[in-house]
Coordinates of C-alpha atoms (C1' of nucleotides) in Angstrom, one line a residue:
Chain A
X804 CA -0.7 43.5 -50.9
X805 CA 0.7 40.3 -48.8
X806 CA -2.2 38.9 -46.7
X807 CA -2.0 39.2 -42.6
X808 CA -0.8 36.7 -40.7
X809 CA -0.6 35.9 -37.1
X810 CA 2.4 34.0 -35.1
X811 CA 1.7 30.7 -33.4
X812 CA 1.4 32.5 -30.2
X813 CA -1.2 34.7 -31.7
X814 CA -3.4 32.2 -33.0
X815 CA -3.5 30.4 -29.6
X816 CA -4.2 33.7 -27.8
X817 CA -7.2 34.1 -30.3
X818 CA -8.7 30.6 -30.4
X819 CA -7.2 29.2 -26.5
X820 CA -6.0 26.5 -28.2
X821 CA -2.6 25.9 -27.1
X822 CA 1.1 26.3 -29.0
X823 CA 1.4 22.8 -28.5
X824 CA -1.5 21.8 -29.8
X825 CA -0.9 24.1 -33.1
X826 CA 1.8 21.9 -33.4
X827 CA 0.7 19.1 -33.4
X828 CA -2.5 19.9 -35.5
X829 CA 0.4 21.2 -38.2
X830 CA 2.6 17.6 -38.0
X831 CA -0.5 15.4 -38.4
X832 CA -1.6 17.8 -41.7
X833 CA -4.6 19.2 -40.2
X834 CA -4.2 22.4 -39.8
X835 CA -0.6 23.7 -41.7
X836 CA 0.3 27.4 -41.8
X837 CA 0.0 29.5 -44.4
X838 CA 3.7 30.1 -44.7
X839 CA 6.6 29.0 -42.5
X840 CA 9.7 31.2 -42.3
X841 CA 13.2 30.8 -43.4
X842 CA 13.9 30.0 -39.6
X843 CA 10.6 27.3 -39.7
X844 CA 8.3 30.2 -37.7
X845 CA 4.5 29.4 -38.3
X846 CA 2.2 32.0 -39.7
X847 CA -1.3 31.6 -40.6
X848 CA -3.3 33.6 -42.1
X849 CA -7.0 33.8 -42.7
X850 CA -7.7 30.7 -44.3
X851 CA -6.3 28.4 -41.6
X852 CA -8.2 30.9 -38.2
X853 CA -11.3 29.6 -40.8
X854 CA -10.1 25.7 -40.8
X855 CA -9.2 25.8 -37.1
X856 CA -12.6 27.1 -36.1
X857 CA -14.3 24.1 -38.0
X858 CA -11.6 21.8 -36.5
X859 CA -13.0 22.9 -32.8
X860 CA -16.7 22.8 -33.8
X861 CA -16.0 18.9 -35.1
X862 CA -14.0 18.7 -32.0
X863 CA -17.2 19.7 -29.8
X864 CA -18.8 17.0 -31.6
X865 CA -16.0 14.7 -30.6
X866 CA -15.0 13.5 -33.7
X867 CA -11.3 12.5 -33.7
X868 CA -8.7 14.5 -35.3
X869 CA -7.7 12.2 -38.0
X870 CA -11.5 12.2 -38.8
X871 CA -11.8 15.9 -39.2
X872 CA -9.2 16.2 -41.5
X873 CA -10.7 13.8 -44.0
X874 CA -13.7 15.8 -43.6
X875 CA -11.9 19.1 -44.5
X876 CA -9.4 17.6 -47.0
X877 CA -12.8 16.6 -49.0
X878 CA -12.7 18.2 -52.2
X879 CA -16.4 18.2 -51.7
X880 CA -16.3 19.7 -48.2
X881 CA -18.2 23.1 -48.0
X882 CA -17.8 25.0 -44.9
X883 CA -21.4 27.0 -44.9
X884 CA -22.7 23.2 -45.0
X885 CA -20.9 22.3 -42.1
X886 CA -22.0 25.0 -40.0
X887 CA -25.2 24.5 -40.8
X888 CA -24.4 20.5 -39.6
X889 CA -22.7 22.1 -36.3
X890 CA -25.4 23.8 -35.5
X891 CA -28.0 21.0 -35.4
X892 CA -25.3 18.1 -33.6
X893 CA -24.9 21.6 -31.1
X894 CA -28.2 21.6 -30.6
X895 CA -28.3 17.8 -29.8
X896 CA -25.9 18.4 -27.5
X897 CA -28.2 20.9 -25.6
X898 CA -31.1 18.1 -25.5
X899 CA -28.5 16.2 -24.1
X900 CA -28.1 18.6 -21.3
X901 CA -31.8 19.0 -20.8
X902 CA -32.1 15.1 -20.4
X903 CA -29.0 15.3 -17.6
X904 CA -31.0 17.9 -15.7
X905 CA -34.0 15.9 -15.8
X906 CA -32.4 13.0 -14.4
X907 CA -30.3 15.0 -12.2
X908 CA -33.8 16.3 -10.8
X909 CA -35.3 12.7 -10.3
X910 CA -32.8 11.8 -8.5
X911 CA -33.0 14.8 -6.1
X912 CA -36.6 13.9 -6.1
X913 CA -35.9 9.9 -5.5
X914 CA -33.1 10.6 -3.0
X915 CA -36.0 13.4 -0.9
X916 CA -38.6 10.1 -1.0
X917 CA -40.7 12.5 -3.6
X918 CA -40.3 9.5 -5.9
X919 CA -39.3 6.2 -7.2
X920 CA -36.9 6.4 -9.5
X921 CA -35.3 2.7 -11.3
X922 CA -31.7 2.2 -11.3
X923 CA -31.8 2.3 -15.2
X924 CA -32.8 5.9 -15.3
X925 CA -30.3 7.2 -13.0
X926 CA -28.5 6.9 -16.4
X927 CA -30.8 8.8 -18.5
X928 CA -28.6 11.4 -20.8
X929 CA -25.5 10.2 -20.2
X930 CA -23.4 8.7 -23.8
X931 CA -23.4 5.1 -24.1
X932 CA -20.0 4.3 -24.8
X933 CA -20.1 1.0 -25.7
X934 CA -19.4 -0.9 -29.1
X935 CA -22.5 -3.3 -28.5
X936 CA -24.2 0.0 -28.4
X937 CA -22.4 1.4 -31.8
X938 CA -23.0 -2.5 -33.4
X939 CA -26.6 -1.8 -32.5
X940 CA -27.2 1.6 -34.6
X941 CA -25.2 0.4 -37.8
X942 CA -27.9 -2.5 -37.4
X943 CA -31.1 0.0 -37.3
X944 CA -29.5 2.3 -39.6
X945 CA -27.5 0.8 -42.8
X946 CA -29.0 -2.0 -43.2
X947 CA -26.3 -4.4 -42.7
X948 CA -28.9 -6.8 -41.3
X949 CA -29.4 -8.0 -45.3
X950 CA -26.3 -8.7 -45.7
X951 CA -24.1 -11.8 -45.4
X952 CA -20.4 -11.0 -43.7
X953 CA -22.3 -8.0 -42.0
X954 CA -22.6 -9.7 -38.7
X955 CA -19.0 -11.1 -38.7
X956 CA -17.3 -7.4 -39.8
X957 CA -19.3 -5.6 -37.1
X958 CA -18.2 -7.5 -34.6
X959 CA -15.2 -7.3 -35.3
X960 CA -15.2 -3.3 -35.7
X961 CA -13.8 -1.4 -33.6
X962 CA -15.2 1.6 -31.8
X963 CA -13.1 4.1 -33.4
X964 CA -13.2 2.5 -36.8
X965 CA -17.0 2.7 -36.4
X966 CA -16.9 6.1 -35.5
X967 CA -14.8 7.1 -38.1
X968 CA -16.9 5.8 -40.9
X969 CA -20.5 7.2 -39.0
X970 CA -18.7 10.8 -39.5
X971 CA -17.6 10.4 -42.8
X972 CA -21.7 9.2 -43.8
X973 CA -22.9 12.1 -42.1
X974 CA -20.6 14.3 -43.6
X975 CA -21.4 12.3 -47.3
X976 CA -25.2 12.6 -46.8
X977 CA -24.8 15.9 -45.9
X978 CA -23.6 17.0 -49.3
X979 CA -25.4 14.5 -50.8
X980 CA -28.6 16.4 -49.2
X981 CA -27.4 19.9 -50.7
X982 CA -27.6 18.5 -54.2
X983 CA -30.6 17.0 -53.9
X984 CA -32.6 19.6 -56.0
X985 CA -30.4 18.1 -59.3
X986 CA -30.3 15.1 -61.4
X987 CA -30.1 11.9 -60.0
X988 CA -27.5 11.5 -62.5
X989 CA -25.3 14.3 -62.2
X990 CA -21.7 13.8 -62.0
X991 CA -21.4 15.5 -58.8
X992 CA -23.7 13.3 -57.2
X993 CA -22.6 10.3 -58.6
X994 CA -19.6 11.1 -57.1
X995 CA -20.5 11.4 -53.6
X996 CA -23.0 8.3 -54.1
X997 CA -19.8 6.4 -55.0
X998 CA -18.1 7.9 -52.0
X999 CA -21.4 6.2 -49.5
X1000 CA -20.6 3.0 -51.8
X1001 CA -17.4 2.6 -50.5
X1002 CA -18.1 3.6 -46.7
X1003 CA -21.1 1.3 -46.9
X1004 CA -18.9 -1.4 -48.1
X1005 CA -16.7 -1.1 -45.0
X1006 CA -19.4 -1.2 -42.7
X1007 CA -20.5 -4.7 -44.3
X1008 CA -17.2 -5.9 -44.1
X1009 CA -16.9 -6.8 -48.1
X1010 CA -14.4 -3.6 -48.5
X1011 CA -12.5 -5.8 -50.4
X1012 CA -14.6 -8.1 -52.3
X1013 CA -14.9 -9.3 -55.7
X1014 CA -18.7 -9.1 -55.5
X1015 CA -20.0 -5.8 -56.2
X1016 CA -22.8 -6.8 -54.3
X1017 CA -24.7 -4.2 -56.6
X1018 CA -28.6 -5.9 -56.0
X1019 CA -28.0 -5.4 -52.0
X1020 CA -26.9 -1.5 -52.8
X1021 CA -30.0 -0.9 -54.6
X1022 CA -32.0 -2.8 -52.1
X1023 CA -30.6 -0.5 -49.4
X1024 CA -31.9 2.5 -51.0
X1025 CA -35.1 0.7 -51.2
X1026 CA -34.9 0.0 -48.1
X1027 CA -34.5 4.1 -47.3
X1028 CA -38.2 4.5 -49.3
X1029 CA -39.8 1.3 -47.3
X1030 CA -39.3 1.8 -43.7
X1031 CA -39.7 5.5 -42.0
X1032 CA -37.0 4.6 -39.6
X1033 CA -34.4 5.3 -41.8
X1034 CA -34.6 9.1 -41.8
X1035 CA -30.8 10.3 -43.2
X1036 CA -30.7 13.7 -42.5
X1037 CA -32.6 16.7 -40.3
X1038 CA -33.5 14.7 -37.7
X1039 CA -36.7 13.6 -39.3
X1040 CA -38.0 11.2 -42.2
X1041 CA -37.9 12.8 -45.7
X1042 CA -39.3 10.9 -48.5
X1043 CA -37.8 12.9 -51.4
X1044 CA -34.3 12.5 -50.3
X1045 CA -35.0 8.8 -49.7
X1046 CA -36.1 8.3 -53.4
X1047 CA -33.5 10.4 -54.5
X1048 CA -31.4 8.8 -52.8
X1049 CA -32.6 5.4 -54.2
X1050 CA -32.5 6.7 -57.5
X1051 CA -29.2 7.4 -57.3
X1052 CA -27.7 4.7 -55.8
X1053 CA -29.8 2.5 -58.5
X1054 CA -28.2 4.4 -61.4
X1055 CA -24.8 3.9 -60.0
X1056 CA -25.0 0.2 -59.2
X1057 CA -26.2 0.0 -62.6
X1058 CA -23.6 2.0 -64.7
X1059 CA -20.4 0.7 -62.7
X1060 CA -21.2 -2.2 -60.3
X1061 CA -23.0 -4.4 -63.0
Chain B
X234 CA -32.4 -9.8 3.3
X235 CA -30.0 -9.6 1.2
X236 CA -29.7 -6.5 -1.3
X237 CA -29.9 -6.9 -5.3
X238 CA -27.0 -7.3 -6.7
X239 CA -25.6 -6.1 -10.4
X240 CA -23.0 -8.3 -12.5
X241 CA -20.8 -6.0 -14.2
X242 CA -22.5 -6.5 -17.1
X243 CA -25.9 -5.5 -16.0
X244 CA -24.4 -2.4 -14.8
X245 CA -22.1 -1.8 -18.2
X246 CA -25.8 -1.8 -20.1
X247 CA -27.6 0.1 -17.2
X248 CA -25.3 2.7 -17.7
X249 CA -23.4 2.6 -20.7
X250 CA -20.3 2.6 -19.5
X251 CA -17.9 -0.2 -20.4
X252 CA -17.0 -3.4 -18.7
X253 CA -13.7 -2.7 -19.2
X254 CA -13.8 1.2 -17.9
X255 CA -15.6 -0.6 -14.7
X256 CA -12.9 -2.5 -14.0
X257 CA -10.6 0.4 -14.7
X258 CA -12.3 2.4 -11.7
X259 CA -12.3 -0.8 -9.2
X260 CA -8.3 -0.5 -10.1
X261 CA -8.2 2.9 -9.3
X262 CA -10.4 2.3 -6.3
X263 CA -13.2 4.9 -7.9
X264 CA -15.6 2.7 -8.1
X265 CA -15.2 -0.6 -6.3
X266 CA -18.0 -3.3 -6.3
X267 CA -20.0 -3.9 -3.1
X268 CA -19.1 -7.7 -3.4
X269 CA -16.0 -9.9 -4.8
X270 CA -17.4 -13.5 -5.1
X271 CA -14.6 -15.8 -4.5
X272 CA -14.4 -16.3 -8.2
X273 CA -13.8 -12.9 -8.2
X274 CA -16.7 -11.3 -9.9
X275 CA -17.9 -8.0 -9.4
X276 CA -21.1 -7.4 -8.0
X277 CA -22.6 -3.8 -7.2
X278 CA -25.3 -2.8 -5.1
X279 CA -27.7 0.7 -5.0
X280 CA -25.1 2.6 -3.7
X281 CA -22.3 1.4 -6.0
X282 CA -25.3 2.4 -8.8
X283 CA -25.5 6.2 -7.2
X284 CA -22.1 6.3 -6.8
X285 CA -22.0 5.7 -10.4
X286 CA -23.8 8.4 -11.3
X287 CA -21.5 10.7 -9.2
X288 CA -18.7 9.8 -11.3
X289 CA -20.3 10.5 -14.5
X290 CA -21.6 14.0 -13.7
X291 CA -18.2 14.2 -12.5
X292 CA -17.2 13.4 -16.0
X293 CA -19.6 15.6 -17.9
X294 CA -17.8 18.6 -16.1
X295 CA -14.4 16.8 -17.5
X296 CA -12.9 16.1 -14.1
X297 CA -10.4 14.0 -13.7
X298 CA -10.9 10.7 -12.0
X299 CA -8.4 10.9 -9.6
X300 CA -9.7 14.6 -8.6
X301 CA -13.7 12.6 -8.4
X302 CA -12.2 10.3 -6.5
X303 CA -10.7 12.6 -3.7
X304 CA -13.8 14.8 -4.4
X305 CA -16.4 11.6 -3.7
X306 CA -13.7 9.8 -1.0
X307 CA -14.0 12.8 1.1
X308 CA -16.0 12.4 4.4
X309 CA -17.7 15.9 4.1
X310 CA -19.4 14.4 0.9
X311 CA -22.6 14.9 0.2
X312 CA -24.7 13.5 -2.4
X313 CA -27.6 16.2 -2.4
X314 CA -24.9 18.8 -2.7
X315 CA -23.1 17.3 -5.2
X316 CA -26.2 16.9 -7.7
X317 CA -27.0 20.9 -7.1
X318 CA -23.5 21.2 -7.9
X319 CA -24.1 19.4 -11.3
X320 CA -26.9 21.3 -11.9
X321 CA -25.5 24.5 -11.3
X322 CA -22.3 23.3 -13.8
X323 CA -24.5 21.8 -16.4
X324 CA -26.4 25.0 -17.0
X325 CA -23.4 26.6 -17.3
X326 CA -22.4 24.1 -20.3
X327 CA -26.0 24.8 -21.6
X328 CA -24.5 28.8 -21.3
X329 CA -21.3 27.8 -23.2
X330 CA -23.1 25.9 -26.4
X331 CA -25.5 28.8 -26.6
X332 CA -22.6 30.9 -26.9
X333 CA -21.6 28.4 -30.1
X334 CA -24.6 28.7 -31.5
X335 CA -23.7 32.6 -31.3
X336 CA -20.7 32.0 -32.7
X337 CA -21.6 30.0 -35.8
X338 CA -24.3 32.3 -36.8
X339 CA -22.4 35.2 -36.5
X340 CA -19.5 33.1 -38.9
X341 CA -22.4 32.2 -41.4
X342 CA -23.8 35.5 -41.5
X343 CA -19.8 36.8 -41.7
X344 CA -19.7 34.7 -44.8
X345 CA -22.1 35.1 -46.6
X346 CA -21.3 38.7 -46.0
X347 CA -24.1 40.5 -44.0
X348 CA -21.5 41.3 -41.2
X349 CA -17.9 41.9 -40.5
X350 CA -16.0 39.5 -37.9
X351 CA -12.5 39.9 -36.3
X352 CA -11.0 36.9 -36.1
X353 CA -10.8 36.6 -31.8
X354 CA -14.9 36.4 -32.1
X355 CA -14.0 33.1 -34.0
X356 CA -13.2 31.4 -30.8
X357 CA -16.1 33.0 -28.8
X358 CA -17.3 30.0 -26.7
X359 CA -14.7 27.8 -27.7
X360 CA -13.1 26.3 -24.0
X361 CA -9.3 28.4 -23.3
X362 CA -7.3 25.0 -23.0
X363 CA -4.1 27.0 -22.6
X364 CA -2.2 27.0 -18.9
X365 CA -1.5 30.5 -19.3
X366 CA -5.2 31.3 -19.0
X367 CA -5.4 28.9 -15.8
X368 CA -2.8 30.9 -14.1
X369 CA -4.8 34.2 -15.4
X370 CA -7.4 32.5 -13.7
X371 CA -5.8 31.7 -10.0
X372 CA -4.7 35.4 -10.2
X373 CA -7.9 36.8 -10.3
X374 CA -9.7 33.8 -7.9
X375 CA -7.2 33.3 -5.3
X376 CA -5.2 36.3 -4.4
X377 CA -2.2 34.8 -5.0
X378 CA -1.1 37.9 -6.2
X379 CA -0.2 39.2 -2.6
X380 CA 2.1 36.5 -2.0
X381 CA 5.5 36.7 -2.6
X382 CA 6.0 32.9 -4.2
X383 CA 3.1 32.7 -5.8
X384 CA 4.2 33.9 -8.8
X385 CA 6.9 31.9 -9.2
X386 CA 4.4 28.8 -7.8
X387 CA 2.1 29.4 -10.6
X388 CA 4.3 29.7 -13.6
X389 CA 5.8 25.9 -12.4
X390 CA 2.3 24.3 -11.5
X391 CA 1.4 21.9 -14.1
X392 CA -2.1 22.6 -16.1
X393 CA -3.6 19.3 -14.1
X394 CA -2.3 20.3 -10.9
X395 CA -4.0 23.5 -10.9
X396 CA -7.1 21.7 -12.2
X397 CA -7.3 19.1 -9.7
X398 CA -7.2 21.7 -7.0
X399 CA -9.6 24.0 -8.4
X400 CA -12.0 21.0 -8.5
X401 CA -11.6 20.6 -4.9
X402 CA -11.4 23.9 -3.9
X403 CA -15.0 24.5 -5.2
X404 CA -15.9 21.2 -3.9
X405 CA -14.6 22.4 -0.2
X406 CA -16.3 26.1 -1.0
X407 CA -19.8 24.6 -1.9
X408 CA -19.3 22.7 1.7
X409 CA -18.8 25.8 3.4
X410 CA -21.7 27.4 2.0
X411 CA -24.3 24.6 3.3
X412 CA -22.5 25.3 6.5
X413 CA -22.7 29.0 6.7
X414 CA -26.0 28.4 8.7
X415 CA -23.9 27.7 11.9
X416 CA -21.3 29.5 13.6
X417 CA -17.8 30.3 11.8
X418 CA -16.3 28.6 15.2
X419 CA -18.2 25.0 14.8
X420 CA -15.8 22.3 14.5
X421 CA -16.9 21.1 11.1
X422 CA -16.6 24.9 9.6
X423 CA -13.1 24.7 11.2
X424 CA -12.3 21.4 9.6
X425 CA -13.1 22.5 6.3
X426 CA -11.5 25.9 6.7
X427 CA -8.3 23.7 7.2
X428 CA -8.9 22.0 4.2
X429 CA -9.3 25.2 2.6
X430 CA -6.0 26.8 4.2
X431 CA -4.0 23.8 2.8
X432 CA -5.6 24.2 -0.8
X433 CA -4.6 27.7 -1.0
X434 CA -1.2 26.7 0.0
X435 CA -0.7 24.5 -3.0
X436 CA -2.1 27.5 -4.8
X437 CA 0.8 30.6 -3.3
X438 CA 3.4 27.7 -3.5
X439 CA 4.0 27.4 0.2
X440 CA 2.3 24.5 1.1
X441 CA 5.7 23.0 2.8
X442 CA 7.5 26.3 4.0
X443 CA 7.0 26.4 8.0
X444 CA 5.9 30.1 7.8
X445 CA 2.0 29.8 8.1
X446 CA 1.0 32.8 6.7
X447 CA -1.3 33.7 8.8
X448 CA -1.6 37.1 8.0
X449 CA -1.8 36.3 4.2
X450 CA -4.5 33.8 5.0
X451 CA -6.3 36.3 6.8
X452 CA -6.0 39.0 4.1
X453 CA -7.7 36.8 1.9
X454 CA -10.6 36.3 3.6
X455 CA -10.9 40.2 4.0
X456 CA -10.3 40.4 -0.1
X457 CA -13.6 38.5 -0.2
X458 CA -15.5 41.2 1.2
X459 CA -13.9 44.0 -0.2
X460 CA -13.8 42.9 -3.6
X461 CA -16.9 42.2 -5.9
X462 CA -14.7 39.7 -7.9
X463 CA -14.6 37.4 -5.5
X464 CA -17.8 35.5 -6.1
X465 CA -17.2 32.2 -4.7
X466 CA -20.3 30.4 -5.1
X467 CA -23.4 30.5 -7.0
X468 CA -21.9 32.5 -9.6
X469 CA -22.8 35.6 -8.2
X470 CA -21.1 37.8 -5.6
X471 CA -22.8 36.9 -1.9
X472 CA -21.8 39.4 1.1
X473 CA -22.9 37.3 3.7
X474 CA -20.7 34.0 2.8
X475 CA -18.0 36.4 2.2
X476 CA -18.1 38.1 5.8
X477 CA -18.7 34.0 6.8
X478 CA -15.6 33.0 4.9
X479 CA -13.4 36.0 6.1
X480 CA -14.5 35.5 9.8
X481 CA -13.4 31.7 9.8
X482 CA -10.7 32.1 7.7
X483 CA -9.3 34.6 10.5
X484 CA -10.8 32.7 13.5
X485 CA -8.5 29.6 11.9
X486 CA -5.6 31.5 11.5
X487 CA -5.8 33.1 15.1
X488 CA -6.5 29.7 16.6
X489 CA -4.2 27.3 14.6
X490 CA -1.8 29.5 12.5
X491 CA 0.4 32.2 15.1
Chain C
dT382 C1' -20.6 -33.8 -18.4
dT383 C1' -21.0 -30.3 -22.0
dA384 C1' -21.2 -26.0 -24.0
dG385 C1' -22.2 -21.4 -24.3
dA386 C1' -22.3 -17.2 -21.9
dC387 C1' -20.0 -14.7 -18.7
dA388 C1' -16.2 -13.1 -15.9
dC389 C1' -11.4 -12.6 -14.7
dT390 C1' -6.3 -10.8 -15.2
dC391 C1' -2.6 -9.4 -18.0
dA392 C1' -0.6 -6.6 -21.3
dC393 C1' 0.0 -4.0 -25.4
dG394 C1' -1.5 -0.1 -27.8
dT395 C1' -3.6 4.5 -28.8
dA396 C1' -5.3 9.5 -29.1
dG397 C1' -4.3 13.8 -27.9
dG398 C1' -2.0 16.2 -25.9
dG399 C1' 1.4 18.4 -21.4
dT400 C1' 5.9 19.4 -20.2
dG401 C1' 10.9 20.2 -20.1
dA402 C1' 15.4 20.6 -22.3
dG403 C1' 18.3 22.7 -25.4
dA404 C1' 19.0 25.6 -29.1
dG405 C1' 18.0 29.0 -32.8
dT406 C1' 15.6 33.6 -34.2
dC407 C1' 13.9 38.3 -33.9
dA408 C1' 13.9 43.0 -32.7
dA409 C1' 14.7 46.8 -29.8
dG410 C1' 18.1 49.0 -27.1
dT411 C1' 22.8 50.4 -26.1
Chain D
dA1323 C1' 28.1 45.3 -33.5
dC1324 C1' 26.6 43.4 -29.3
dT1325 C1' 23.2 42.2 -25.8
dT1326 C1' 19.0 40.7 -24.0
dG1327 C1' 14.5 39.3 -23.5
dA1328 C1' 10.8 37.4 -25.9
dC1329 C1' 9.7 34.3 -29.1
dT1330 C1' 10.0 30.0 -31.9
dC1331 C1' 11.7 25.6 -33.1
dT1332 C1' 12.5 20.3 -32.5
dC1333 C1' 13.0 16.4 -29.7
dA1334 C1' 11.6 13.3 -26.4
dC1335 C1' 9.5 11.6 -22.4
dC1336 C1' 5.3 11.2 -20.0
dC1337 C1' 0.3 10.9 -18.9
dT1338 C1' -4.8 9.9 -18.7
dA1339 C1' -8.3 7.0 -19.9
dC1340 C1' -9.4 3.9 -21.9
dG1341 C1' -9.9 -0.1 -26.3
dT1342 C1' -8.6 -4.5 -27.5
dG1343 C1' -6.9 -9.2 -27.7
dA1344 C1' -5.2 -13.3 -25.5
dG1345 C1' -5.7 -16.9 -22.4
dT1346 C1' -8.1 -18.9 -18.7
dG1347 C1' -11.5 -19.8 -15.1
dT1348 C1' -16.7 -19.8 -13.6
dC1349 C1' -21.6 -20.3 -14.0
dT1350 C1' -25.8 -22.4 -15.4
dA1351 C1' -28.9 -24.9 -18.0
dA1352 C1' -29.5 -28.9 -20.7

DNA sequence: TTAGACACTCACGTAGGGTGAGAGTCAAGT
DNA sequence: ACTTGACTCTCACCCTACGTGAGTGTCTAA
């Protein structure tokens, strides 16, 4: 029995995502049909209505398109694990909206004379959008403080490039997180630690160097055990994962960066 | 005394907003400095600060600038009604990502096979970014359907077109509605009833034919009241601005229109 | 005066589409 | 078999809202 599939114009009646858009999700390979026809017609089927509702989710997040289909092209991606990732950045989103209200209030209230209200927190909620501020959270959060070229390659990242590699670490530790109940060791995890290798490498700027810089990798895992900022996943500090994580990024420095 | 004054960079890291987006809405005249030194540096003052703000709730509803622009340049502008405006809106996005969260648990539970899903409930939440289901939209809103080019109007109006004037429309409507207190005669209820009258125009197509439409107009503004659809405001249906609208609307048409 | 921080304008480029033109395909009706 | 309206395709131009870099001028403290 041949599986169903829909017609472009289907598929953007179902999700309100439009026949252009289809399109172009199929020429840059994020989302192909199933099958296209002797005459080049589109169908999808079952699999890609799956895909395109992760694409919108990552899209909600604002995470560009050439992003999301690394993501999905993953051998590693799992899609229950990234719904359960949608719906925590979802509800971030709705503190978001919380804080706007709040601020949206103080200023009703300033504006009435009910109070006084500093120009800084008419601001309160809204995204920062600039790189200084992106420069600022690689800083706090992977450590590139330690490390020599760091300062020089982050300034000289750009925004999207920034935000490119952020999603792909979230999406890394994510997994990363799911295995946590095996072996340090295991060959799964080893592979996804040597997938946070190489994004932590860009984000010191030594992508391409000779130096393996193997001591500084295990010293950022240390790093994840020392200081209760660094909290990877949920939102919260969790010492297990850290010292997993520090494990594991020990043993791989040691079996294939020394 | 003079008032304090904010160097472009003060104001990028106030608000998060770049320097080079600030400069982008002086161009556009959006958001223009209270001061050009003579070396030509920006500096902003309080109101350029609230203004600011304005333009970034703007933003949150995805707006676009030239559309916040006309909104905020427009001399019935008020700042009180504007922020209830945003309040109103950003609940509704608070609405929308509950409906996500719907959505995703009903996809995990669909996988993990505790519940069958069609594929339309997929999308639930998702925004409808298609121009077909803008046009559903001004059918339903704006009674273009009882005009004879309207059809024909709609099918040619371009996606952003019918968003910039939807903006304004509502902008105009939530005007009108602080104003309902005073008589459908006053002269600032008749000034914006004009402004409404030429919005609807764009909307049936006829916005440079030389027959007013008076009757049409007038129909309208008795489809208000006789139709429960036709909420306008506050997201619920509301008699007594309806009778307001349909009363004004006529009183225009009979003073300004035949 | 110097030097570093800051600000300017200009201009190129990009992501993610919207839109229109022109042509081919499908399927039901005649 | 032909017609016709709905559907689909590709191509190509355009747009919004910036990001980014280059080159140059301005400010201010030492």
């Amino acid at each position: 029995m041949e599986e169903q599939t829909f017609s472009i114009r289907h598929v953007s009646a179902m999700s309100g995502v439009s026949i252009r858009t289809l399109r172009l999700y199929d020429e840059i390979g994020l989302l192909q049909p199933l099958v296209r026809t002797e005459a080049r017609y589109r169908l999808y089927g079952k699999n890609e209505l799956l895909r395109l509702q992760q694409i919108l989710f990552y899209k909600e997040l604002d995470i560009p398109l050439a992003t999301i289909r690394k993501i999905l092209d993953n051998p590693a991606f799992d899609t229950l694990t990234a719904l359960y990732h949608h719906h925590k950045e979802l509800l971030k989103k709705k503190d978001k909206i919380e804080k706007l209200l709040q601020t949206l209030t103080h200023t009703i209230q300033s504006i009435e004379g009910e109070l006084q209200m500093n120009y800084d927190d008419l601001y309160q909620g809204f995204d920062t959008v600039t790189a200084e501020a992106y420069r600022k959270e690689a800083k706090e959060k992977y450590g590139v403080e330690s490390v020599e070229q760091s300062e020089h390659a982050l300034l000289s990242m750009k925004k999207k490039d920034f935000q490119t590699l952020q999603a792909m670490m979230r999406n890394t530790l994510e997994n990363l997180f799911n295995l946590s109940h095996k072996p340090m060791n295991d060959e799964e995890v080893q592979g996804l630690i040597h997938e946070y290798y190489r994004i932590i490498r860009e984000l010191w700027g030594t992508s391409s160097s000779e130096d393996s810089q193997a001591e500084q990798f295990i010293g950022l895992g240390q790093l994840y055990c020392d200081d209760e900022r660094f909290y990877l996943v949920n939102n919260c500090y969790n010492k297990e994962f850290a010292e997993f994580m520090a494990a594991a990024m020990k043993y791989y420095a040691e079996k294939q960066l020394y």
